[in-house]
Amino acid sequence: MTTQATTITARTWSVWLVGLLVYLVAVFHRSSLAVAGLAATERFDISASQLATFTMLQLLVYAGMQIPVGLLVDRFGSRSVLLTGLVLMTLAQGGFALAHSYPAALVARVFVGMGDAMTFICVLRLVATWFPARRIPFFTQLTGTLGQLGAVLAAVPMTWALGHLGWTKAYLLAASLGVALAVAVLLVLHDSPTTRHLRGPTLSFAQVRHSLASSWAHPGTRLGFWMHFSTQFSATALSLLWGYPFFVKGEHQSSATAGLLLTLMVLAVMAAGPTLGWLVGAHPWHRSTMVLVIVSSIVTVWTVVLTWPGHAPTWLLVVLVVVVGIGGPASMIGFDVGRTSNPHERLASASGIINQGGFVASLVLVIVIGVVLDWRTPGGGSDYTPSAFRWAMSTQYFIWALGLTQVVRYRVRTRRVVDRDELEGIARGA
């Protein structure tokens, strides 16, 4: 049985820092294709739909592994699963660097997705174990926020590396980051303040089914899932693949401006995360209200951009990436709802269920954008038009409609079974 920490010690900081660095590298690997999309179409001679398949497979593997990874973390602890994921990412990114054919590159991205899937849930479990309960929402947000520095490294230094070092050397350099981190995980990271390796009970198939069913049966887990589903996908689709082509081809911005816009989106994520973490910790009863307000703002700004006559002005695109970027840390609110709705022994499993939401939505959007671009681009190829991008980006409204409907639905159900006084007592440190 894991004992909840009551103080923050030097060991807490060191364990959290190592876990954070692994997550940062995972975000870097996940985002490294965003600025290499046009280079990938030339290297592998592929269409928009085939380019989207890279991200589609990566997201599909990531989303599909969330529940198995959650069960693995509950059974074997964060340290073992995190190390396994780091090794997988390192080897896969090295394979991607050396790939010269489209099928080989696809296989490499699949394993990048597998390794990526093993990171965030592990770090969430570490935060929930090593920090006092009332500090968990803040450090959960801070972890997600600082982890986005990986996307900054993918947006700016990776662009430079691809231009000056070439595809193979750039991606081999990226893969090398995992070697030093693996050593740090082995030396520093412990599963809990009382043990290096935390092992849960062996689970039979019937017990696994019961655990997952119990987590999903609680309306708070479902609310967390739909919160994650509704908030994240727009930022994920832009940062992972379609942002750079959209700004360059759809809005006629320069390559430098497109890179800066993607970087600004990451900075917006980093700025909003701690603020949302504080708000969630101080006002846990209003977590769903925060999500509804943020998603409504994202929908509004996208509507203005897509209906703007001609190309949207740069200042409006700045507003877009800032507001869309806030959706990233907003998705983390779903994990906090899941945490307060489930016992500690199935926390990682519940987090895995919730973490599927945003990545399922992102997967659908990435695929649909590629299909619509190919459909609306005369003669095919990568010469996308502004009109094609308006059609493609408008498909987001179907996903928002579903997500917001479900958030409202399960918000009502969750409030029927959750004790408001208990939630606010935790926020006050009672």
CSV table of C-alpha atoms in Angstrom, one decimal:
chain,number,residue,atom,x,y,z
A,1,MET,CA,0.0,0.0,0.0
A,2,THR,CA,1.4,3.4,-1.0
A,3,THR,CA,1.5,6.1,1.7
A,4,GLN,CA,0.6,9.6,0.5
A,5,ALA,CA,3.5,12.1,1.0
A,6,THR,CA,3.0,15.0,3.4
A,7,THR,CA,6.0,17.1,2.7
A,8,ILE,CA,8.2,18.0,-0.3
A,9,THR,CA,11.8,16.9,0.2
A,10,ALA,CA,15.0,17.2,-1.8
A,11,ARG,CA,14.5,13.6,-3.0
A,12,THR,CA,11.0,14.6,-4.2
A,13,TRP,CA,12.6,17.3,-6.4
A,14,SER,CA,15.2,15.0,-7.8
A,15,VAL,CA,12.7,12.2,-8.7
A,16,TRP,CA,10.3,14.7,-10.2
A,17,LEU,CA,13.0,16.4,-12.2
A,18,VAL,CA,14.2,13.1,-13.8
A,19,GLY,CA,10.6,12.1,-14.6
A,20,LEU,CA,10.0,15.6,-16.1
A,21,LEU,CA,13.1,15.3,-18.3
A,22,VAL,CA,12.0,12.0,-19.7
A,23,TYR,CA,8.6,13.4,-20.5
A,24,LEU,CA,10.2,16.5,-22.1
A,25,VAL,CA,12.2,14.2,-24.4
A,26,ALA,CA,9.1,12.2,-25.2
A,27,VAL,CA,7.3,15.4,-26.3
A,28,PHE,CA,10.4,16.3,-28.3
A,29,HIS,CA,10.3,13.0,-30.2
A,30,ARG,CA,6.5,13.2,-30.6
A,31,SER,CA,6.8,16.7,-32.1
A,32,SER,CA,9.9,16.3,-34.1
A,33,LEU,CA,8.0,15.6,-37.3
A,34,ALA,CA,6.0,18.8,-37.1
A,35,VAL,CA,8.7,20.9,-38.7
A,36,ALA,CA,9.9,18.1,-40.9
A,37,GLY,CA,6.6,17.4,-42.7
A,38,LEU,CA,7.6,19.0,-46.0
A,39,ALA,CA,11.1,17.4,-45.8
A,40,ALA,CA,9.4,14.1,-45.2
A,41,THR,CA,7.2,14.4,-48.3
A,42,GLU,CA,10.4,14.9,-50.4
A,43,ARG,CA,12.5,12.2,-48.7
A,44,PHE,CA,9.9,9.5,-48.9
A,45,ASP,CA,8.0,10.9,-52.0
A,46,ILE,CA,4.6,10.8,-50.3
A,47,SER,CA,1.2,12.6,-50.4
A,48,ALA,CA,-0.6,14.6,-47.7
A,49,SER,CA,-2.6,11.5,-46.6
A,50,GLN,CA,0.6,9.4,-46.4
A,51,LEU,CA,2.3,12.1,-44.4
A,52,ALA,CA,-0.6,12.2,-42.1
A,53,THR,CA,-0.2,8.4,-41.6
A,54,PHE,CA,3.0,9.0,-39.7
A,55,THR,CA,1.2,11.0,-37.1
A,56,MET,CA,-1.9,8.8,-37.3
A,57,LEU,CA,0.0,5.6,-36.5
A,58,GLN,CA,2.0,7.3,-33.7
A,59,LEU,CA,-1.2,8.7,-32.1
A,60,LEU,CA,-3.1,5.4,-32.7
A,61,VAL,CA,-0.4,3.5,-30.9
A,62,TYR,CA,-0.2,6.1,-28.2
A,63,ALA,CA,-3.9,6.1,-27.6
A,64,GLY,CA,-4.3,2.3,-27.8
A,65,MET,CA,-1.5,1.7,-25.3
A,66,GLN,CA,-2.8,4.0,-22.6
A,67,ILE,CA,-4.9,1.4,-20.8
A,68,PRO,CA,-2.3,-1.4,-21.0
A,69,VAL,CA,0.4,1.1,-19.8
A,70,GLY,CA,-1.8,2.2,-16.9
A,71,LEU,CA,-2.2,-1.4,-15.9
A,72,LEU,CA,1.5,-2.0,-16.2
A,73,VAL,CA,2.3,1.0,-14.0
A,74,ASP,CA,-0.2,-0.1,-11.4
A,75,ARG,CA,1.5,-3.6,-11.5
A,76,PHE,CA,5.2,-2.8,-12.0
A,77,GLY,CA,5.6,0.8,-10.9
A,78,SER,CA,6.7,4.0,-12.7
A,79,ARG,CA,10.4,3.4,-12.7
A,80,SER,CA,10.4,0.1,-14.7
A,81,VAL,CA,7.8,1.2,-17.2
A,82,LEU,CA,9.4,4.7,-17.7
A,83,LEU,CA,12.8,3.1,-18.4
A,84,THR,CA,11.3,0.7,-20.9
A,85,GLY,CA,9.6,3.6,-22.8
A,86,LEU,CA,12.7,5.7,-22.9
A,87,VAL,CA,14.8,2.8,-24.4
A,88,LEU,CA,12.0,2.2,-27.0
A,89,MET,CA,11.9,5.9,-28.0
A,90,THR,CA,15.7,6.1,-28.3
A,91,LEU,CA,16.0,3.1,-30.6
A,92,ALA,CA,13.0,4.0,-32.7
A,93,GLN,CA,14.1,7.6,-33.3
A,94,GLY,CA,17.5,6.2,-34.4
A,95,GLY,CA,15.7,3.9,-36.8
A,96,PHE,CA,13.7,6.8,-38.1
A,97,ALA,CA,17.0,8.7,-38.8
A,98,LEU,CA,18.3,5.8,-40.9
A,99,ALA,CA,15.1,5.0,-42.7
A,100,HIS,CA,15.1,5.6,-46.5
A,101,SER,CA,11.8,4.0,-47.4
A,102,TYR,CA,8.3,4.9,-46.3
A,103,PRO,CA,7.4,1.5,-44.7
A,104,ALA,CA,10.6,1.5,-42.6
A,105,ALA,CA,9.9,5.1,-41.5
A,106,LEU,CA,6.3,4.1,-40.5
A,107,VAL,CA,7.6,1.2,-38.4
A,108,ALA,CA,10.0,3.5,-36.6
A,109,ARG,CA,7.2,6.0,-35.8
A,110,VAL,CA,5.1,3.2,-34.4
A,111,PHE,CA,7.8,2.4,-31.9
A,112,VAL,CA,8.2,6.1,-31.1
A,113,GLY,CA,4.5,6.1,-30.2
A,114,MET,CA,4.9,3.0,-28.0
A,115,GLY,CA,7.8,4.6,-26.0
A,116,ASP,CA,6.0,7.9,-25.8
A,117,ALA,CA,2.9,6.1,-24.4
A,118,MET,CA,4.9,4.9,-21.5
A,119,THR,CA,6.0,8.2,-20.2
A,120,PHE,CA,3.3,10.6,-19.1
A,121,ILE,CA,1.2,8.2,-17.0
A,122,CYS,CA,4.4,7.2,-15.2
A,123,VAL,CA,5.2,10.7,-14.3
A,124,LEU,CA,1.6,11.4,-13.2
A,125,ARG,CA,1.8,8.5,-10.8
A,126,LEU,CA,5.1,9.8,-9.5
A,127,VAL,CA,3.6,13.2,-8.8
A,128,ALA,CA,0.6,11.6,-7.1
A,129,THR,CA,2.9,9.5,-4.9
A,130,TRP,CA,5.7,12.0,-4.1
A,131,PHE,CA,3.7,15.3,-3.5
A,132,PRO,CA,1.2,16.2,-0.8
A,133,ALA,CA,-2.4,15.9,-2.0
A,134,ARG,CA,-3.2,19.6,-2.1
A,135,ARG,CA,-0.1,20.2,-4.3
A,136,ILE,CA,-0.8,17.5,-6.8
A,137,PRO,CA,-3.0,19.6,-9.2
A,138,PHE,CA,-0.3,22.3,-9.4
A,139,PHE,CA,2.6,20.0,-10.0
A,140,THR,CA,0.6,17.9,-12.5
A,141,GLN,CA,0.1,21.1,-14.5
A,142,LEU,CA,3.7,22.2,-14.0
A,143,THR,CA,4.9,18.8,-15.4
A,144,GLY,CA,2.7,19.1,-18.5
A,145,THR,CA,3.8,22.7,-18.9
A,146,LEU,CA,7.5,22.3,-18.6
A,147,GLY,CA,7.3,19.1,-20.7
A,148,GLN,CA,6.2,21.3,-23.6
A,149,LEU,CA,9.7,22.6,-23.8
A,150,GLY,CA,10.3,19.5,-25.8
A,151,ALA,CA,8.0,20.9,-28.5
A,152,VAL,CA,10.1,24.2,-28.4
A,153,LEU,CA,13.2,22.1,-29.0
A,154,ALA,CA,11.4,20.4,-31.9
A,155,ALA,CA,10.2,23.7,-33.4
A,156,VAL,CA,13.4,25.7,-33.4
A,157,PRO,CA,16.6,23.7,-32.9
A,158,MET,CA,15.2,20.8,-34.9
A,159,THR,CA,14.4,23.1,-37.8
A,160,TRP,CA,18.1,24.4,-37.7
A,161,ALA,CA,19.4,20.8,-37.4
A,162,LEU,CA,17.4,19.6,-40.4
A,163,GLY,CA,18.6,22.6,-42.5
A,164,HIS,CA,22.3,22.4,-41.5
A,165,LEU,CA,22.9,18.7,-40.6
A,166,GLY,CA,20.5,16.9,-42.8
A,167,TRP,CA,17.8,14.3,-42.0
A,168,THR,CA,20.0,11.5,-40.7
A,169,LYS,CA,22.3,13.4,-38.5
A,170,ALA,CA,19.5,15.6,-37.1
A,171,TYR,CA,17.4,12.6,-36.0
A,172,LEU,CA,20.5,10.6,-34.7
A,173,LEU,CA,21.3,13.6,-32.5
A,174,ALA,CA,17.8,13.6,-31.3
A,175,ALA,CA,17.9,9.9,-30.4
A,176,SER,CA,21.1,10.4,-28.4
A,177,LEU,CA,19.2,12.3,-25.7
A,178,GLY,CA,17.8,9.1,-24.4
A,179,VAL,CA,21.1,7.5,-23.5
A,180,ALA,CA,22.0,10.0,-20.7
A,181,LEU,CA,18.5,10.0,-19.4
A,182,ALA,CA,18.4,6.3,-19.1
A,183,VAL,CA,21.4,6.5,-16.7
A,184,ALA,CA,19.6,9.2,-14.7
A,185,VAL,CA,16.5,7.0,-14.4
A,186,LEU,CA,18.5,4.1,-13.1
A,187,LEU,CA,20.5,6.2,-10.6
A,188,VAL,CA,17.9,8.6,-9.3
A,189,LEU,CA,14.3,7.6,-9.8
A,190,HIS,CA,12.4,5.7,-7.1
A,191,ASP,CA,8.8,4.7,-7.3
A,192,SER,CA,7.9,6.0,-3.8
A,193,PRO,CA,9.5,7.7,-0.8
A,194,THR,CA,9.7,4.2,0.9
A,195,THR,CA,10.8,1.9,-2.0
A,196,ARG,CA,12.8,2.0,-5.2
A,197,HIS,CA,10.5,-0.6,-7.0
A,198,LEU,CA,6.8,-0.5,-6.3
A,199,ARG,CA,5.0,-3.6,-7.2
A,200,GLY,CA,1.2,-4.0,-7.3
A,201,PRO,CA,-0.7,-7.3,-7.0
A,202,THR,CA,-0.7,-9.7,-9.9
A,203,LEU,CA,-3.9,-9.2,-11.9
A,204,SER,CA,-5.9,-11.9,-13.6
A,205,PHE,CA,-7.9,-11.1,-16.7
A,206,ALA,CA,-11.1,-11.0,-14.5
A,207,GLN,CA,-9.4,-8.6,-12.1
A,208,VAL,CA,-8.2,-6.4,-14.9
A,209,ARG,CA,-11.7,-6.2,-16.4
A,210,HIS,CA,-13.1,-5.4,-13.0
A,211,SER,CA,-10.6,-2.7,-12.3
A,212,LEU,CA,-11.2,-1.0,-15.7
A,213,ALA,CA,-14.9,-1.4,-15.4
A,214,SER,CA,-14.9,0.2,-11.9
A,215,SER,CA,-12.9,3.1,-13.1
A,216,TRP,CA,-15.1,3.7,-16.2
A,217,ALA,CA,-18.3,3.2,-14.1
A,218,HIS,CA,-17.5,6.4,-12.1
A,219,PRO,CA,-18.9,9.4,-13.9
A,220,GLY,CA,-15.8,11.4,-12.8
A,221,THR,CA,-13.6,9.2,-15.0
A,222,ARG,CA,-15.9,9.7,-18.0
A,223,LEU,CA,-16.0,13.4,-17.3
A,224,GLY,CA,-12.2,13.5,-17.3
A,225,PHE,CA,-12.1,11.5,-20.5
A,226,TRP,CA,-14.4,14.0,-22.4
A,227,MET,CA,-12.5,17.0,-20.9
A,228,HIS,CA,-9.3,15.6,-22.3
A,229,PHE,CA,-11.1,14.8,-25.6
A,230,SER,CA,-12.5,18.3,-26.1
A,231,THR,CA,-9.5,20.5,-25.2
A,232,GLN,CA,-6.4,19.0,-26.7
A,233,PHE,CA,-6.9,17.9,-30.3
A,234,SER,CA,-6.7,21.3,-32.0
A,235,ALA,CA,-3.3,22.1,-30.5
A,236,THR,CA,-2.0,18.6,-31.0
A,237,ALA,CA,-2.9,18.5,-34.7
A,238,LEU,CA,-1.2,21.9,-35.3
A,239,SER,CA,1.9,21.1,-33.2
A,240,LEU,CA,2.4,17.6,-34.5
A,241,LEU,CA,1.8,18.0,-38.2
A,242,TRP,CA,-0.6,20.5,-39.8
A,243,GLY,CA,0.3,23.8,-38.1
A,244,TYR,CA,3.4,24.5,-40.2
A,245,PRO,CA,1.7,23.7,-43.6
A,246,PHE,CA,-1.4,25.6,-42.5
A,247,PHE,CA,0.4,28.8,-41.7
A,248,VAL,CA,2.7,28.6,-44.8
A,249,LYS,CA,0.3,27.3,-47.5
A,250,GLY,CA,-3.1,28.3,-46.0
A,251,GLU,CA,-2.3,31.7,-44.5
A,252,HIS,CA,0.8,32.6,-46.7
A,253,GLN,CA,3.1,33.2,-43.8
A,254,SER,CA,6.9,32.8,-44.2
A,255,SER,CA,8.6,29.7,-42.9
A,256,ALA,CA,10.2,31.7,-40.1
A,257,THR,CA,6.8,33.2,-39.0
A,258,ALA,CA,5.2,29.8,-39.1
A,259,GLY,CA,8.0,28.4,-36.8
A,260,LEU,CA,7.5,31.4,-34.4
A,261,LEU,CA,3.8,30.9,-34.3
A,262,LEU,CA,4.3,27.2,-33.3
A,263,THR,CA,6.8,28.3,-30.7
A,264,LEU,CA,4.4,30.9,-29.4
A,265,MET,CA,1.7,28.2,-29.0
A,266,VAL,CA,4.1,26.2,-26.8
A,267,LEU,CA,4.9,29.3,-24.8
A,268,ALA,CA,1.2,29.8,-24.3
A,269,VAL,CA,0.9,26.3,-23.0
A,270,MET,CA,3.7,27.0,-20.5
A,271,ALA,CA,2.3,30.3,-19.4
A,272,ALA,CA,-1.2,28.9,-18.8
A,273,GLY,CA,-0.3,25.6,-17.1
A,274,PRO,CA,0.7,26.9,-13.7
A,275,THR,CA,-2.2,29.3,-13.6
A,276,LEU,CA,-4.7,26.6,-14.4
A,277,GLY,CA,-3.0,24.3,-11.8
A,278,TRP,CA,-3.5,26.9,-9.1
A,279,LEU,CA,-7.1,27.5,-10.1
A,280,VAL,CA,-7.9,23.8,-10.1
A,281,GLY,CA,-6.2,23.3,-6.7
A,282,ALA,CA,-8.1,26.3,-5.3
A,283,HIS,CA,-11.5,25.7,-6.9
A,284,PRO,CA,-11.9,21.9,-7.6
A,285,TRP,CA,-15.7,22.1,-7.8
A,286,HIS,CA,-15.4,24.4,-10.9
A,287,ARG,CA,-13.0,22.3,-13.0
A,288,SER,CA,-15.6,21.5,-15.6
A,289,THR,CA,-16.6,25.2,-15.9
A,290,MET,CA,-13.0,26.1,-16.7
A,291,VAL,CA,-13.0,23.5,-19.5
A,292,LEU,CA,-16.2,24.7,-21.0
A,293,VAL,CA,-15.0,28.3,-21.0
A,294,ILE,CA,-11.7,27.4,-22.6
A,295,VAL,CA,-13.1,25.2,-25.3
A,296,SER,CA,-15.8,27.9,-26.2
A,297,SER,CA,-12.9,30.4,-26.6
A,298,ILE,CA,-11.0,28.1,-28.9
A,299,VAL,CA,-14.1,27.5,-31.0
A,300,THR,CA,-14.8,31.3,-31.2
A,301,VAL,CA,-11.2,32.2,-32.3
A,302,TRP,CA,-11.1,29.4,-34.9
A,303,THR,CA,-14.4,30.7,-36.3
A,304,VAL,CA,-13.0,34.2,-36.7
A,305,VAL,CA,-9.9,32.9,-38.5
A,306,LEU,CA,-11.8,30.6,-40.9
A,307,THR,CA,-14.4,33.2,-41.8
A,308,TRP,CA,-11.9,36.1,-42.2
A,309,PRO,CA,-12.0,37.4,-45.8
A,310,GLY,CA,-8.7,36.4,-47.5
A,311,HIS,CA,-5.7,35.6,-45.3
A,312,ALA,CA,-6.1,36.1,-41.6
A,313,PRO,CA,-3.7,38.9,-40.3
A,314,THR,CA,-0.7,37.8,-38.3
A,315,TRP,CA,-2.1,39.3,-35.1
A,316,LEU,CA,-5.1,37.1,-35.4
A,317,LEU,CA,-3.0,34.0,-35.9
A,318,VAL,CA,-1.1,35.0,-32.8
A,319,VAL,CA,-4.4,35.1,-30.9
A,320,LEU,CA,-5.3,31.7,-32.4
A,321,VAL,CA,-2.1,29.9,-31.3
A,322,VAL,CA,-2.3,31.5,-27.8
A,323,VAL,CA,-5.9,30.4,-27.2
A,324,VAL,CA,-5.5,27.0,-28.9
A,325,GLY,CA,-2.3,26.5,-26.8
A,326,ILE,CA,-4.3,27.0,-23.6
A,327,GLY,CA,-6.3,23.9,-24.5
A,328,GLY,CA,-3.1,21.8,-23.8
A,329,PRO,CA,-3.0,22.4,-20.1
A,330,ALA,CA,-6.8,22.5,-19.9
A,331,SER,CA,-6.7,18.8,-20.9
A,332,MET,CA,-4.8,18.1,-17.7
A,333,ILE,CA,-7.8,19.1,-15.7
A,334,GLY,CA,-9.3,15.8,-16.8
A,335,PHE,CA,-6.6,13.9,-14.9
A,336,ASP,CA,-7.3,15.7,-11.7
A,337,VAL,CA,-11.0,14.8,-12.0
A,338,GLY,CA,-10.0,11.2,-12.5
A,339,ARG,CA,-7.6,11.3,-9.5
A,340,THR,CA,-10.3,12.5,-7.1
A,341,SER,CA,-12.8,9.9,-8.5
A,342,ASN,CA,-10.7,6.8,-8.1
A,343,PRO,CA,-8.7,5.0,-5.3
A,344,HIS,CA,-4.9,5.2,-5.5
A,345,GLU,CA,-4.4,1.6,-6.5
A,346,ARG,CA,-6.1,2.1,-9.9
A,347,LEU,CA,-5.0,5.7,-10.4
A,348,ALA,CA,-2.7,4.9,-13.4
A,349,SER,CA,-5.4,2.8,-15.0
A,350,ALA,CA,-8.0,5.6,-14.7
A,351,SER,CA,-5.4,8.1,-16.1
A,352,GLY,CA,-4.8,5.7,-19.0
A,353,ILE,CA,-8.5,5.8,-19.8
A,354,ILE,CA,-8.6,9.6,-19.6
A,355,ASN,CA,-5.4,10.0,-21.6
A,356,GLN,CA,-7.0,8.2,-24.6
A,357,GLY,CA,-9.6,11.0,-25.0
A,358,GLY,CA,-7.5,13.8,-26.5
A,359,PHE,CA,-5.3,11.5,-28.6
A,360,VAL,CA,-8.3,9.7,-30.1
A,361,ALA,CA,-9.7,13.1,-31.1
A,362,SER,CA,-6.3,14.2,-32.4
A,363,LEU,CA,-5.9,11.0,-34.4
A,364,VAL,CA,-9.3,11.5,-36.0
A,365,LEU,CA,-8.5,15.1,-36.8
A,366,VAL,CA,-5.1,14.4,-38.3
A,367,ILE,CA,-6.5,11.8,-40.6
A,368,VAL,CA,-9.5,13.9,-41.7
A,369,ILE,CA,-7.4,17.0,-42.4
A,370,GLY,CA,-5.1,14.9,-44.7
A,371,VAL,CA,-8.0,13.3,-46.5
A,372,VAL,CA,-9.8,16.7,-47.0
A,373,LEU,CA,-6.6,18.4,-48.2
A,374,ASP,CA,-6.1,15.7,-50.8
A,375,TRP,CA,-9.8,16.0,-51.8
A,376,ARG,CA,-9.7,19.8,-52.1
A,377,THR,CA,-6.3,20.1,-53.7
A,378,PRO,CA,-6.5,20.3,-57.5
A,379,GLY,CA,-4.1,17.8,-59.1
A,380,GLY,CA,-3.0,16.4,-55.8
A,381,GLY,CA,0.5,16.8,-54.5
A,382,SER,CA,1.5,19.1,-51.6
A,383,ASP,CA,0.5,22.4,-53.3
A,384,TYR,CA,-2.4,23.0,-50.8
A,385,THR,CA,-4.6,26.0,-51.2
A,386,PRO,CA,-6.1,28.3,-48.6
A,387,SER,CA,-9.6,27.1,-49.6
A,388,ALA,CA,-8.5,23.5,-49.0
A,389,PHE,CA,-7.2,24.3,-45.5
A,390,ARG,CA,-10.5,26.1,-44.6
A,391,TRP,CA,-12.4,23.0,-45.5
A,392,ALA,CA,-10.0,20.8,-43.6
A,393,MET,CA,-9.8,22.9,-40.5
A,394,SER,CA,-13.6,23.2,-40.3
A,395,THR,CA,-13.9,19.5,-39.6
A,396,GLN,CA,-12.9,20.4,-36.0
A,397,TYR,CA,-16.5,21.5,-35.3
A,398,PHE,CA,-17.9,18.0,-35.4
A,399,ILE,CA,-15.4,16.9,-32.7
A,400,TRP,CA,-16.1,20.0,-30.5
A,401,ALA,CA,-19.8,19.3,-30.7
A,402,LEU,CA,-19.5,15.8,-29.5
A,403,GLY,CA,-17.0,16.6,-26.8
A,404,LEU,CA,-18.9,19.6,-25.3
A,405,THR,CA,-22.1,17.6,-25.3
A,406,GLN,CA,-20.5,14.8,-23.2
A,407,VAL,CA,-18.7,17.2,-20.9
A,408,VAL,CA,-22.0,18.9,-20.0
A,409,ARG,CA,-23.7,15.5,-19.6
A,410,TYR,CA,-21.1,13.9,-17.3
A,411,ARG,CA,-20.6,17.1,-15.3
A,412,VAL,CA,-24.2,16.8,-14.1
A,413,ARG,CA,-23.7,13.1,-13.3
A,414,THR,CA,-20.4,13.7,-11.5
A,415,ARG,CA,-21.8,16.4,-9.3
A,416,ARG,CA,-24.5,14.1,-8.1
A,417,VAL,CA,-22.0,11.7,-6.6
A,418,VAL,CA,-19.1,13.9,-5.5
A,419,ASP,CA,-18.9,15.6,-2.1
A,420,ARG,CA,-18.3,19.3,-2.7
A,421,ASP,CA,-17.2,19.9,0.9
A,422,GLU,CA,-14.7,17.1,0.7
A,423,LEU,CA,-13.1,18.5,-2.5
A,424,GLU,CA,-12.9,22.0,-1.2
A,425,GLY,CA,-11.5,20.7,2.1
A,426,ILE,CA,-8.6,19.1,0.2
A,427,ALA,CA,-8.0,22.4,-1.6
A,428,ARG,CA,-7.8,24.2,1.8
A,429,GLY,CA,-5.3,21.6,3.1
A,430,ALA,CA,-7.8,20.2,5.6
